[in-house]
CSV table of C-alpha atoms in Angstrom, one decimal:
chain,number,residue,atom,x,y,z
A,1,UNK,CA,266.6,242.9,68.1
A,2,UNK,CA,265.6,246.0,70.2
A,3,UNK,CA,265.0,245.7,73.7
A,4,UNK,CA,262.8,248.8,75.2
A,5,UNK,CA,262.5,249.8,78.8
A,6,UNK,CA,265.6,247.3,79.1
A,7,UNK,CA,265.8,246.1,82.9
A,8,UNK,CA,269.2,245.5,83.8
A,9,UNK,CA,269.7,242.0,85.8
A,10,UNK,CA,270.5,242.7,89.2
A,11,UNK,CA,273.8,242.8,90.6
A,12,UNK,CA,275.3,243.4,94.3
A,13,UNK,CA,277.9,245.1,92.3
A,14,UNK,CA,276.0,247.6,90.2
A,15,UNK,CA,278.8,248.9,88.6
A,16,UNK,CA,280.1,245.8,87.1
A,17,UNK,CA,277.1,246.1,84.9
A,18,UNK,CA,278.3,246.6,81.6
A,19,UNK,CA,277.3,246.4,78.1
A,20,UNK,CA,279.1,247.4,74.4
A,21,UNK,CA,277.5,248.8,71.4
A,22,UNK,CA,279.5,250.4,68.0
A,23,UNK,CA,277.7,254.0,68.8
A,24,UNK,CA,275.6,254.9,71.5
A,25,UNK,CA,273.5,257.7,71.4
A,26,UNK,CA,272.2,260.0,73.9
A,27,UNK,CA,268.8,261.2,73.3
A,28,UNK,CA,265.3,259.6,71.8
A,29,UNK,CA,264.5,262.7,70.3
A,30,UNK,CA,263.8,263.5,66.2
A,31,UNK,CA,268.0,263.5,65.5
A,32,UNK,CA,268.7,260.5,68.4
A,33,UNK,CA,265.8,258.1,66.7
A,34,UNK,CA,267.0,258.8,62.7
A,35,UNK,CA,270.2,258.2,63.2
A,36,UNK,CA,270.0,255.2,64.9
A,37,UNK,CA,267.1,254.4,62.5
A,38,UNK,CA,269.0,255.1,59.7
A,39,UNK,CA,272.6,253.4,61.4
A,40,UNK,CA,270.5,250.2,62.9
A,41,UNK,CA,269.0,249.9,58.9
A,42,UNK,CA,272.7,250.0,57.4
A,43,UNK,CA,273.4,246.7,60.0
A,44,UNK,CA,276.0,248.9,62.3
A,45,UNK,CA,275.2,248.1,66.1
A,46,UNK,CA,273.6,251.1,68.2
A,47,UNK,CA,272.2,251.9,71.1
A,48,UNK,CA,269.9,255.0,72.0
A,49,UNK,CA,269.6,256.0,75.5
A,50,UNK,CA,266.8,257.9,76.8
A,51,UNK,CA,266.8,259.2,80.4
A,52,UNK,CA,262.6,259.2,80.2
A,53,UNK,CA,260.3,255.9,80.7
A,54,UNK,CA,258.4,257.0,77.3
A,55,UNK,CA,258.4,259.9,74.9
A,56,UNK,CA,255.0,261.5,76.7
A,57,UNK,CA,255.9,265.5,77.1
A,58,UNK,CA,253.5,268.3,76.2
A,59,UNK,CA,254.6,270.9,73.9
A,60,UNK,CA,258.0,269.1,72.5
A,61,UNK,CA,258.3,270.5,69.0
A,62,UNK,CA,255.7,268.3,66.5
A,63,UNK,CA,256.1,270.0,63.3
A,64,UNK,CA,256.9,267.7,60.8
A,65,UNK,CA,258.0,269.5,57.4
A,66,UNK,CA,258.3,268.3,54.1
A,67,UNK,CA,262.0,267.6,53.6
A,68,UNK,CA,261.8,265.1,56.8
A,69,UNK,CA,258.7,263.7,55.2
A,70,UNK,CA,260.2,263.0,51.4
A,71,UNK,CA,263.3,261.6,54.0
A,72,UNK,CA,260.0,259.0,54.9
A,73,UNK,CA,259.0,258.7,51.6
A,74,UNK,CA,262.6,257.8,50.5
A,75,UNK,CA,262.9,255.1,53.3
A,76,UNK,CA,259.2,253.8,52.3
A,77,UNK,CA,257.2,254.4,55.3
A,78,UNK,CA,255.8,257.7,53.8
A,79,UNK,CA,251.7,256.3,53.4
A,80,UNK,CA,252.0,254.1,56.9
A,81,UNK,CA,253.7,257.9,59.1
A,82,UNK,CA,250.8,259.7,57.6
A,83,UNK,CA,248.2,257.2,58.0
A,84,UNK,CA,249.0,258.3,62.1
A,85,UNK,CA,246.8,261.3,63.3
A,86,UNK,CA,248.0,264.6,62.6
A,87,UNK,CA,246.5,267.9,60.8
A,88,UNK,CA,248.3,269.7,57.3
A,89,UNK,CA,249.6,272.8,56.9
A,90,UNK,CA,250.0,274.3,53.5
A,91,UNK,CA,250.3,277.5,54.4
A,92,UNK,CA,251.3,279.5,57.0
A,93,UNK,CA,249.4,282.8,58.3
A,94,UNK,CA,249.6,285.7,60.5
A,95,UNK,CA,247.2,287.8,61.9
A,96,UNK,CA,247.7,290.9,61.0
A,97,UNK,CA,245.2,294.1,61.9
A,98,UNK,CA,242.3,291.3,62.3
A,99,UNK,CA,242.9,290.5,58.5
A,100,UNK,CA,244.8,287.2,57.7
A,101,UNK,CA,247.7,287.1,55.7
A,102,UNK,CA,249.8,284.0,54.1
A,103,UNK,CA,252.8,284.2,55.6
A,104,UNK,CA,254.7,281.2,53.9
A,105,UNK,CA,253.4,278.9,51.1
A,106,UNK,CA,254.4,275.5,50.5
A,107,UNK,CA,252.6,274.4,47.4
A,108,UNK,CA,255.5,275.3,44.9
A,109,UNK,CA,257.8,273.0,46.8
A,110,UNK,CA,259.6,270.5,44.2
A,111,UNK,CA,258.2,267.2,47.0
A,112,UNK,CA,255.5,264.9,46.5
A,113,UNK,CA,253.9,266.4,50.1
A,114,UNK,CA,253.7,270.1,50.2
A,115,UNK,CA,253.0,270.6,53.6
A,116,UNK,CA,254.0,270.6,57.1
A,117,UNK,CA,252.4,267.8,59.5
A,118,UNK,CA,251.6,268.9,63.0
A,119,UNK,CA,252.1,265.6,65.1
A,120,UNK,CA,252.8,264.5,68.4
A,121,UNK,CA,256.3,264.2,68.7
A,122,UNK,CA,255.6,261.1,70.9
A,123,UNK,CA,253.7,259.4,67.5
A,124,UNK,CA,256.5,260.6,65.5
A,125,UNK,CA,258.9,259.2,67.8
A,126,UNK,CA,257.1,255.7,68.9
A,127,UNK,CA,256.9,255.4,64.6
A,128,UNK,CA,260.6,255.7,64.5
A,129,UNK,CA,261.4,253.5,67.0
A,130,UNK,CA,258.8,250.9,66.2
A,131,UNK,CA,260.6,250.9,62.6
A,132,UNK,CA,264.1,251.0,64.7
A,133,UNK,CA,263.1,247.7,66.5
A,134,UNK,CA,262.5,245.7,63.6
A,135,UNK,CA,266.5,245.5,63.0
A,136,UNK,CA,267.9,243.2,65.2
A,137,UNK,CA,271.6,245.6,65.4
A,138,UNK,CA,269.2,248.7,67.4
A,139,UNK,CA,268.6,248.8,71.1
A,140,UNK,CA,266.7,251.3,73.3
A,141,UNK,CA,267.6,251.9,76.5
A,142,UNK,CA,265.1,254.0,78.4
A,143,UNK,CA,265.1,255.4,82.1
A,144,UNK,CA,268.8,255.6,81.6
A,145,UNK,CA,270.4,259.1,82.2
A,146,UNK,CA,273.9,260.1,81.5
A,147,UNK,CA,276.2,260.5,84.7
A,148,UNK,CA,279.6,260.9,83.3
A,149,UNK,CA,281.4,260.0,79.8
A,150,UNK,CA,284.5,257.6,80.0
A,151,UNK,CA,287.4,258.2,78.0
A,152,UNK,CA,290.5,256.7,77.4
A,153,UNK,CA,294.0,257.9,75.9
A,154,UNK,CA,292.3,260.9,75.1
A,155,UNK,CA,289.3,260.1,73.3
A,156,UNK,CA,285.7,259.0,74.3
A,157,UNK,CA,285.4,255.7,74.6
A,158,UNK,CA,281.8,255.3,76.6
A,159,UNK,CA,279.2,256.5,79.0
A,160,UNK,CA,278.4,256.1,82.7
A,161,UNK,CA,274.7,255.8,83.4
A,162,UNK,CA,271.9,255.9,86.2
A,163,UNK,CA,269.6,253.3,85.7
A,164,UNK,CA,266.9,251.7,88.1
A,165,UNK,CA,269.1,248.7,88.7
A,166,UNK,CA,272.1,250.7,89.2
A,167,UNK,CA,275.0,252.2,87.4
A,168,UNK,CA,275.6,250.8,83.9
A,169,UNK,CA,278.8,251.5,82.3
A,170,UNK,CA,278.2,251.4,77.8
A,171,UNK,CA,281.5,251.0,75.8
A,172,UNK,CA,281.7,252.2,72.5
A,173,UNK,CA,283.5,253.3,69.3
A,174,UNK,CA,281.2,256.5,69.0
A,175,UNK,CA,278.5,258.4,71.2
A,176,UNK,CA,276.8,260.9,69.7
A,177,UNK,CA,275.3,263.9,71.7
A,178,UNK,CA,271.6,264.3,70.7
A,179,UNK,CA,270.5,265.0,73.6
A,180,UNK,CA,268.5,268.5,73.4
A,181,UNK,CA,269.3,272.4,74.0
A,182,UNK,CA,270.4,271.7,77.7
A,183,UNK,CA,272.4,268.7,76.7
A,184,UNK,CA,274.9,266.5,79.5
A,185,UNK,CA,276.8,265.7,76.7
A,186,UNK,CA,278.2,268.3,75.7
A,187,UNK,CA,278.4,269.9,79.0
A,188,UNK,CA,280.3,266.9,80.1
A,189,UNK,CA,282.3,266.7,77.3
A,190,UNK,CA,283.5,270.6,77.8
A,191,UNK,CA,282.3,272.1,74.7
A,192,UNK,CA,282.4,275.6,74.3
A,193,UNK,CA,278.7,277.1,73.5
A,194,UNK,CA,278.0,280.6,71.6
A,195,UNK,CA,275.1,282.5,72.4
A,196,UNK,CA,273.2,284.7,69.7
A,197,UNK,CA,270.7,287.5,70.5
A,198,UNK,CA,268.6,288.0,73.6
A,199,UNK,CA,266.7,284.9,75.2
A,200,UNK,CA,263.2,284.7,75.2
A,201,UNK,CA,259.9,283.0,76.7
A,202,UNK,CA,257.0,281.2,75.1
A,203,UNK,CA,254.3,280.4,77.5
A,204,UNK,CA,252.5,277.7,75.8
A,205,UNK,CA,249.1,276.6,77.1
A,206,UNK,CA,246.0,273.9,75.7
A,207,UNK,CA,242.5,275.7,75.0
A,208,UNK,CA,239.3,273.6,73.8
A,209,UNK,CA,238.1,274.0,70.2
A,210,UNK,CA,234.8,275.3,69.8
A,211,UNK,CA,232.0,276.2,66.9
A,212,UNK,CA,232.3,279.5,65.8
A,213,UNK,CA,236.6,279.2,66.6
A,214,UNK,CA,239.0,281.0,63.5
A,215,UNK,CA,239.1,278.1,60.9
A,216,UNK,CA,242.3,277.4,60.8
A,217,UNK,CA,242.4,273.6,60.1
A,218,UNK,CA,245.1,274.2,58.0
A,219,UNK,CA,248.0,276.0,59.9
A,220,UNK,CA,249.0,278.8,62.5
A,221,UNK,CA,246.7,281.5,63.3
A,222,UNK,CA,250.2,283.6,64.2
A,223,UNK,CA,252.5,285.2,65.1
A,224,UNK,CA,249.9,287.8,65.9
A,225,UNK,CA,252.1,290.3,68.0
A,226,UNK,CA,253.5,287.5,69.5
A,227,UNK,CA,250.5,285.2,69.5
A,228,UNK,CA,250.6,281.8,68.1
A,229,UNK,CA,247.4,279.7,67.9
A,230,UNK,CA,248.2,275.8,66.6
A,231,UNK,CA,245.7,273.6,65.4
A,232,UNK,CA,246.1,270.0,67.1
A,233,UNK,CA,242.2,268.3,66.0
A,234,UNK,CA,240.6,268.6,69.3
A,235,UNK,CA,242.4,271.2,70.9
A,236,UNK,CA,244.7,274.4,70.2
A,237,UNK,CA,248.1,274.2,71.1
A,238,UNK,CA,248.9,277.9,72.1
A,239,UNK,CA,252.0,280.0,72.5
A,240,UNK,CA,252.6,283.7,74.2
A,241,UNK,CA,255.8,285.3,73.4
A,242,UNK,CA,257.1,287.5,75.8
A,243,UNK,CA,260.9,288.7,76.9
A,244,UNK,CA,262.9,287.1,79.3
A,245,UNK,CA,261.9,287.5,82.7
A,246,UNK,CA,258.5,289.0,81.9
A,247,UNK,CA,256.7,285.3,83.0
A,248,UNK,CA,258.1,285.9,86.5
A,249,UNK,CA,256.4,289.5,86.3
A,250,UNK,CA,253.4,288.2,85.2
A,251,UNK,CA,253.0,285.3,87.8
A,252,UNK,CA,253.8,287.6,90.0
A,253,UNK,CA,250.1,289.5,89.7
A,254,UNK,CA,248.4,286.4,89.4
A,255,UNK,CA,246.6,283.7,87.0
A,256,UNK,CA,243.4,286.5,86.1
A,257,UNK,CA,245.9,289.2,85.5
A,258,UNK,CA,247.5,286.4,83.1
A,259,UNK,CA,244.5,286.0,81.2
A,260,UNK,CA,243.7,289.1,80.7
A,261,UNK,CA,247.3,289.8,79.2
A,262,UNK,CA,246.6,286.9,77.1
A,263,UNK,CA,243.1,287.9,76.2
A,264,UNK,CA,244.6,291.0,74.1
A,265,UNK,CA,246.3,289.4,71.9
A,266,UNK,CA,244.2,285.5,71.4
A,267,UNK,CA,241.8,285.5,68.3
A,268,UNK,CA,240.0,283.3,70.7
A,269,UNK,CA,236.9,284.4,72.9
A,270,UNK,CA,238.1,285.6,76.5
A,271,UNK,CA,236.2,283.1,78.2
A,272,UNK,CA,237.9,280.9,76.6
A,273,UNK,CA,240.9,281.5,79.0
A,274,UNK,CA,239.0,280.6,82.2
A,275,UNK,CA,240.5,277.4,81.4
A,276,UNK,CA,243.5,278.2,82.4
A,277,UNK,CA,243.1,277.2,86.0
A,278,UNK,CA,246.5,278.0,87.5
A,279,UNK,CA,249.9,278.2,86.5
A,280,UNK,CA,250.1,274.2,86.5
A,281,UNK,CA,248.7,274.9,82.9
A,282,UNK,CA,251.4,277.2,81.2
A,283,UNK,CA,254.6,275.3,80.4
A,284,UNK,CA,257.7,277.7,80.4
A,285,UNK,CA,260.3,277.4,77.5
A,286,UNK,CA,263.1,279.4,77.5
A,287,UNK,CA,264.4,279.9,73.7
A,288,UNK,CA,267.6,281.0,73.1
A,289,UNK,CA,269.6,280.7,70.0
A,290,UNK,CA,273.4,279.1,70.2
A,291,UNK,CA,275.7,277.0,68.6
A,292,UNK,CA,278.9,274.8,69.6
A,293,UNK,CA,281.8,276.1,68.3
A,294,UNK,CA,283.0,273.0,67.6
A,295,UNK,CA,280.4,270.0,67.6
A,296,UNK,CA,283.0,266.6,68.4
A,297,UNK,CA,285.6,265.6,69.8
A,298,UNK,CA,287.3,262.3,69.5
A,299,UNK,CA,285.0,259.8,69.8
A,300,UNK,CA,282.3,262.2,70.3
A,301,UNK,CA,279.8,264.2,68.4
A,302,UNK,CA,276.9,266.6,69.0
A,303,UNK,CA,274.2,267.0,66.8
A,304,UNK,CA,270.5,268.5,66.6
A,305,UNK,CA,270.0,270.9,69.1
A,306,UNK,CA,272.4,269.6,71.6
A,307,UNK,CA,275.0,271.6,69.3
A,308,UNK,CA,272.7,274.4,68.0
A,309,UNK,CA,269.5,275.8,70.0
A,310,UNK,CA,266.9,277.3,67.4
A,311,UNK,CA,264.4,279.5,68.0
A,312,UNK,CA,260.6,278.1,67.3
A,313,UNK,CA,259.9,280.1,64.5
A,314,UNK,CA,258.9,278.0,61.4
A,315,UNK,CA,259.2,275.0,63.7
A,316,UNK,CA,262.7,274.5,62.2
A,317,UNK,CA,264.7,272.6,64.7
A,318,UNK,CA,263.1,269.3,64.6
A,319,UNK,CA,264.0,269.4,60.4
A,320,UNK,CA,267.6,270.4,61.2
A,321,UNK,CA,268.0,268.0,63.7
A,322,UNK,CA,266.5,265.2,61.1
A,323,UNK,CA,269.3,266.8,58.4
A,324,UNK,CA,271.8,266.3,60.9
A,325,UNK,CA,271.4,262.7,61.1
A,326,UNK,CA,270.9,261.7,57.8
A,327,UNK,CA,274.1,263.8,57.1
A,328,UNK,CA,275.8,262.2,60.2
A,329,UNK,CA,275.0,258.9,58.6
A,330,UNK,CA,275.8,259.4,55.1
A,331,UNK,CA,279.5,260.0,56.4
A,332,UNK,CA,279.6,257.1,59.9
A,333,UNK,CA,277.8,254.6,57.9
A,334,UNK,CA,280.9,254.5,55.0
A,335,UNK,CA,283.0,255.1,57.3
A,336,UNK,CA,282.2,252.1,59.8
A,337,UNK,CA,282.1,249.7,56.6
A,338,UNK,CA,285.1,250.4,54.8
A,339,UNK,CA,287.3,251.5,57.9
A,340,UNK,CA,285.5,249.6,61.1
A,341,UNK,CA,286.5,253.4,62.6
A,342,UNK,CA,285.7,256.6,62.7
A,343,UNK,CA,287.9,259.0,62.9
A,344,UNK,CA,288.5,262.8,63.6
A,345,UNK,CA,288.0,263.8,60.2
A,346,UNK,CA,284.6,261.7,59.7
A,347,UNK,CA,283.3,263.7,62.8
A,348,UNK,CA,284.7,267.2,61.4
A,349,UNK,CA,283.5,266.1,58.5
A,350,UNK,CA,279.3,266.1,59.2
A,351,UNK,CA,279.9,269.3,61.6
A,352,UNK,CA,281.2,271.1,58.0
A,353,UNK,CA,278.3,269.6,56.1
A,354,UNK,CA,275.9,271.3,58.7
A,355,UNK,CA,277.5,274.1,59.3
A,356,UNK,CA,276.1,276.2,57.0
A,357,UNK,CA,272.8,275.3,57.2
A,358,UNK,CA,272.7,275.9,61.5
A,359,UNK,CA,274.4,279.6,60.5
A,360,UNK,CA,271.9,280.3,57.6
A,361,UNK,CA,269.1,279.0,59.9
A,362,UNK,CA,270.1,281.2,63.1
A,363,UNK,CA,271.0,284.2,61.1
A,364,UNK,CA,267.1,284.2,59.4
A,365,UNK,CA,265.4,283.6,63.4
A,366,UNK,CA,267.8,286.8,64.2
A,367,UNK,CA,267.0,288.6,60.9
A,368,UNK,CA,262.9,287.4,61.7
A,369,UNK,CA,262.9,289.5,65.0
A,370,UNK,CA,260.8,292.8,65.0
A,371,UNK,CA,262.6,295.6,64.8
A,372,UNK,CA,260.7,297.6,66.4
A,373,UNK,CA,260.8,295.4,69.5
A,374,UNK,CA,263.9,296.4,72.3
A,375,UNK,CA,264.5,293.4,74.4
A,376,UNK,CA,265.7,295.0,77.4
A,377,UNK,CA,262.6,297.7,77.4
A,378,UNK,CA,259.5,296.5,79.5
A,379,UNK,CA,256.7,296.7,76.9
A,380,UNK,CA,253.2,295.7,78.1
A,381,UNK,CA,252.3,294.8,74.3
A,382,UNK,CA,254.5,293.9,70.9
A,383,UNK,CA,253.7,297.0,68.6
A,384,UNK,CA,253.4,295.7,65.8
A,385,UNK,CA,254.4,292.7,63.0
A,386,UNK,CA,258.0,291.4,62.8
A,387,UNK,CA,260.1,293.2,59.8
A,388,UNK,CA,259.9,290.1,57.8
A,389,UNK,CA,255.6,289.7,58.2
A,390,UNK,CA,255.8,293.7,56.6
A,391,UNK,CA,257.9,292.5,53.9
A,392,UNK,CA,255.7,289.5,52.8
A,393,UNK,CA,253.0,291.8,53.0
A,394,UNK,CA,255.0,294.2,50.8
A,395,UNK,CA,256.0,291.4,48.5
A,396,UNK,CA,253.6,288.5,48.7
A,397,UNK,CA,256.0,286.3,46.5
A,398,UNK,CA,257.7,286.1,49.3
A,399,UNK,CA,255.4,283.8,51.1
A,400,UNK,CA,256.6,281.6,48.5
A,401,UNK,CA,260.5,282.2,49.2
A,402,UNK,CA,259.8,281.6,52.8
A,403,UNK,CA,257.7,278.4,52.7
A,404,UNK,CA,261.2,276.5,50.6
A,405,UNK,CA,263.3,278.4,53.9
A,406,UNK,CA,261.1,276.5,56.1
A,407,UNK,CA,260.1,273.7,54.4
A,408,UNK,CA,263.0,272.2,52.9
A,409,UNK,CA,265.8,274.6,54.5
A,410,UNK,CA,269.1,275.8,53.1
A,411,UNK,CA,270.9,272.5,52.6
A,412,UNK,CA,268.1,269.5,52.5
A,413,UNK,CA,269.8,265.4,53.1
A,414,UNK,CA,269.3,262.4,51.1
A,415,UNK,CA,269.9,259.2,52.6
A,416,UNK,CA,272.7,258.1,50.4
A,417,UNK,CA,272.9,254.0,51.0
């Protein structure tokens, strides 16, 4: 049976504390909860530990595309997850010259649901957990952050973490990395990362919803030179793109030069960004794009974006992160059933399934930059669309070609048990 917010009993000799699960894995986000979802449903014992007290964080990616929701519809929960608040996107647009132009088009998508979901990751995860819970082989440790990994002979054979109560040492036969873009995992476990392309910042912000706002109910409002406007029901999520570095320049000059900067390039009113009181409002995310060159090690394995940072364009990294664990479990569950072990070749074994995929996907977000943008030149304004906005303008077929790329993505996962 799962066991949230699990208070360890207390102990003069904290790190005696000890407890043993078949894989324990690091992370409650979109790849950490499906896999042990989908491991907890095939009766193996797991254990997901997250380092937070609840999934509550602003601006955590919520786009929910149509291969993870057929995964939903294949596991039966597919009218009970959209039954939860969220809006639909069957198209994506950009702004472009103050006309608006589809930019990807899901409606010829061989699924039953032929859009993208905006929804708080926090639903979307507190859905996945709830269903999680009703095995009795899942538990969910949370306020419990990673301090060191334990191996033995060679191979990883458990965790070491910082709890409330104390230090609590988890034995078992797998852990599995899922722990985000700056992941302890992996940096504890000494993988090598590669880094693609020049990093950059999105400044994302809340603004109200008024009458007389772009009706966009259905999608993005963006990019519009590097401007994206989200719809969320009662709000609009915003996002600035800017180069590296520029967000110290700009905070620098102050909040009101902020909003004027802003104010070019927002379909919204500028009045609208008087609500932007201070910097306390803009959240800073860094994006880069990288990859492990090798996602595992024995008795370890990274997946999701703990071994490949996306960018956020198309909203594609919660989807690959969902692929990764359904293909992670189409090889462990087996594996565990026939073999009671996993072994080295199980774990290279998922990181060549998704290989392909992550390189695909990064090569595209490298491929979707505008040319006519130079990262290390100081530019007060983006002049102009990305290459691959001109092109779907060119060729508006394309829209169609784009909306399978993000939708479904290169290699798409069925749950194979």
């Amino acid at each position: 049976m799962m066991t949230q917010d699990i208070a360890m009993p207390s102990d003069d000799h904290d790190d005696a504390q000890a407890i043993e699960t078949t894989v324990a894995i690091v992370g409650g986000g979109p790849a950490g909860m499906m896999l042990g979802l989908l491991l907890a449903r095939a009766g193996i014992d797991v254990t997901v530990i997250e380092k937070h007290g609840d999934f509550l964080r602003d601006f955590r990616g919520d786009t929910i595309h149509p291969s993870t929701i057929a995964l939903i519809e294949q596991l039966g929960f597919a009218q009970e997850f959209l039954a939860l608040p969220h809006t639909k996107a069957e198209k994506l647009h950009a702004d472009v010259g103050g006309h608006k132009r589809t930019i990807a088009d899901f409606s010829w998508l061989p699924v039953k649901h032929k859009f993208i979901a905006f929804m708080p990751q926090w639903d979307f995860l507190n859905f996945l957990a709830g269903k999680a819970g009703q095995f009795e082989s899942f538990r969910l440790l949370h306020n419990a952050a990673v301090s060191d990994l334990i191996e033995t002979k060679g191979k990883v054979s458990g965790l070491k973490l910082s709890t409330p109560s104390g230090v609590l040492t988890v034995k078992a036969d797998l852990v599995v990395g899922a722990d985000g873009r700056n992941s302890t995992v992996r940096d504890k476990a000494g993988l090598h990362v590669e880094r693609f392309g020049v990093p950059t910042e999105v400044l994302w912000m809340r603004l109200s919803k008024q009458p007389g706002d772009p009706n966009e109910t259905m999608g993005h409002a963006g990019p519009q030179q590097g401007f994206v406007l989200i719809d969320r029901g009662d709000y609009w999520q915003c996002g600035y793109v800017v180069r590296r570095g520029v967000y110290s320049e700009i905070s620098a000059k102050g909040i009101e030069a902020f909003r004027t900067r802003v104010a070019e390039v927002c379909p919204l009113p500028a009045e609208r960004l008087q609500e932007i009181k201070s910097f306390d409002d803009v959240y800073l995310l860094t994006v880069r794009i990288d990859r492990l060159t090798q996602w595992w090690k024995p008795g370890l394995i990274c997946i999701g974006d703990a071994a490949h940072a996306m960018s956020p364009i198309g909203g594609v990294g919660v989807n690959l992160a969902i692929q990764d664990a359904v293909a992670a479990a189409n090889i462990l569950v087996p594996a565990f059933r026939d073999r009671g072990v996993v072994s080295d070749d199980d774990l290279a074994a998922i990181e060549q399934r998704r290989t392909f995929p992550t390189k695909a996907t990064q090569k595209l977000q490298l491929m979707m930059r505008s040319k006519n943008r130079k990262d290390h030149e100081a530019a007060p304004k983006a002049k102009g669309p990305p290459a691959f906005v001109r092109a779907i303008l060119r060729f508006p077929l394309l829209a169609h070609l784009a909306g399978r790329l993000i939708g479904l993505g290169f290699r798409r996962e069925r749950i194979n048990y």
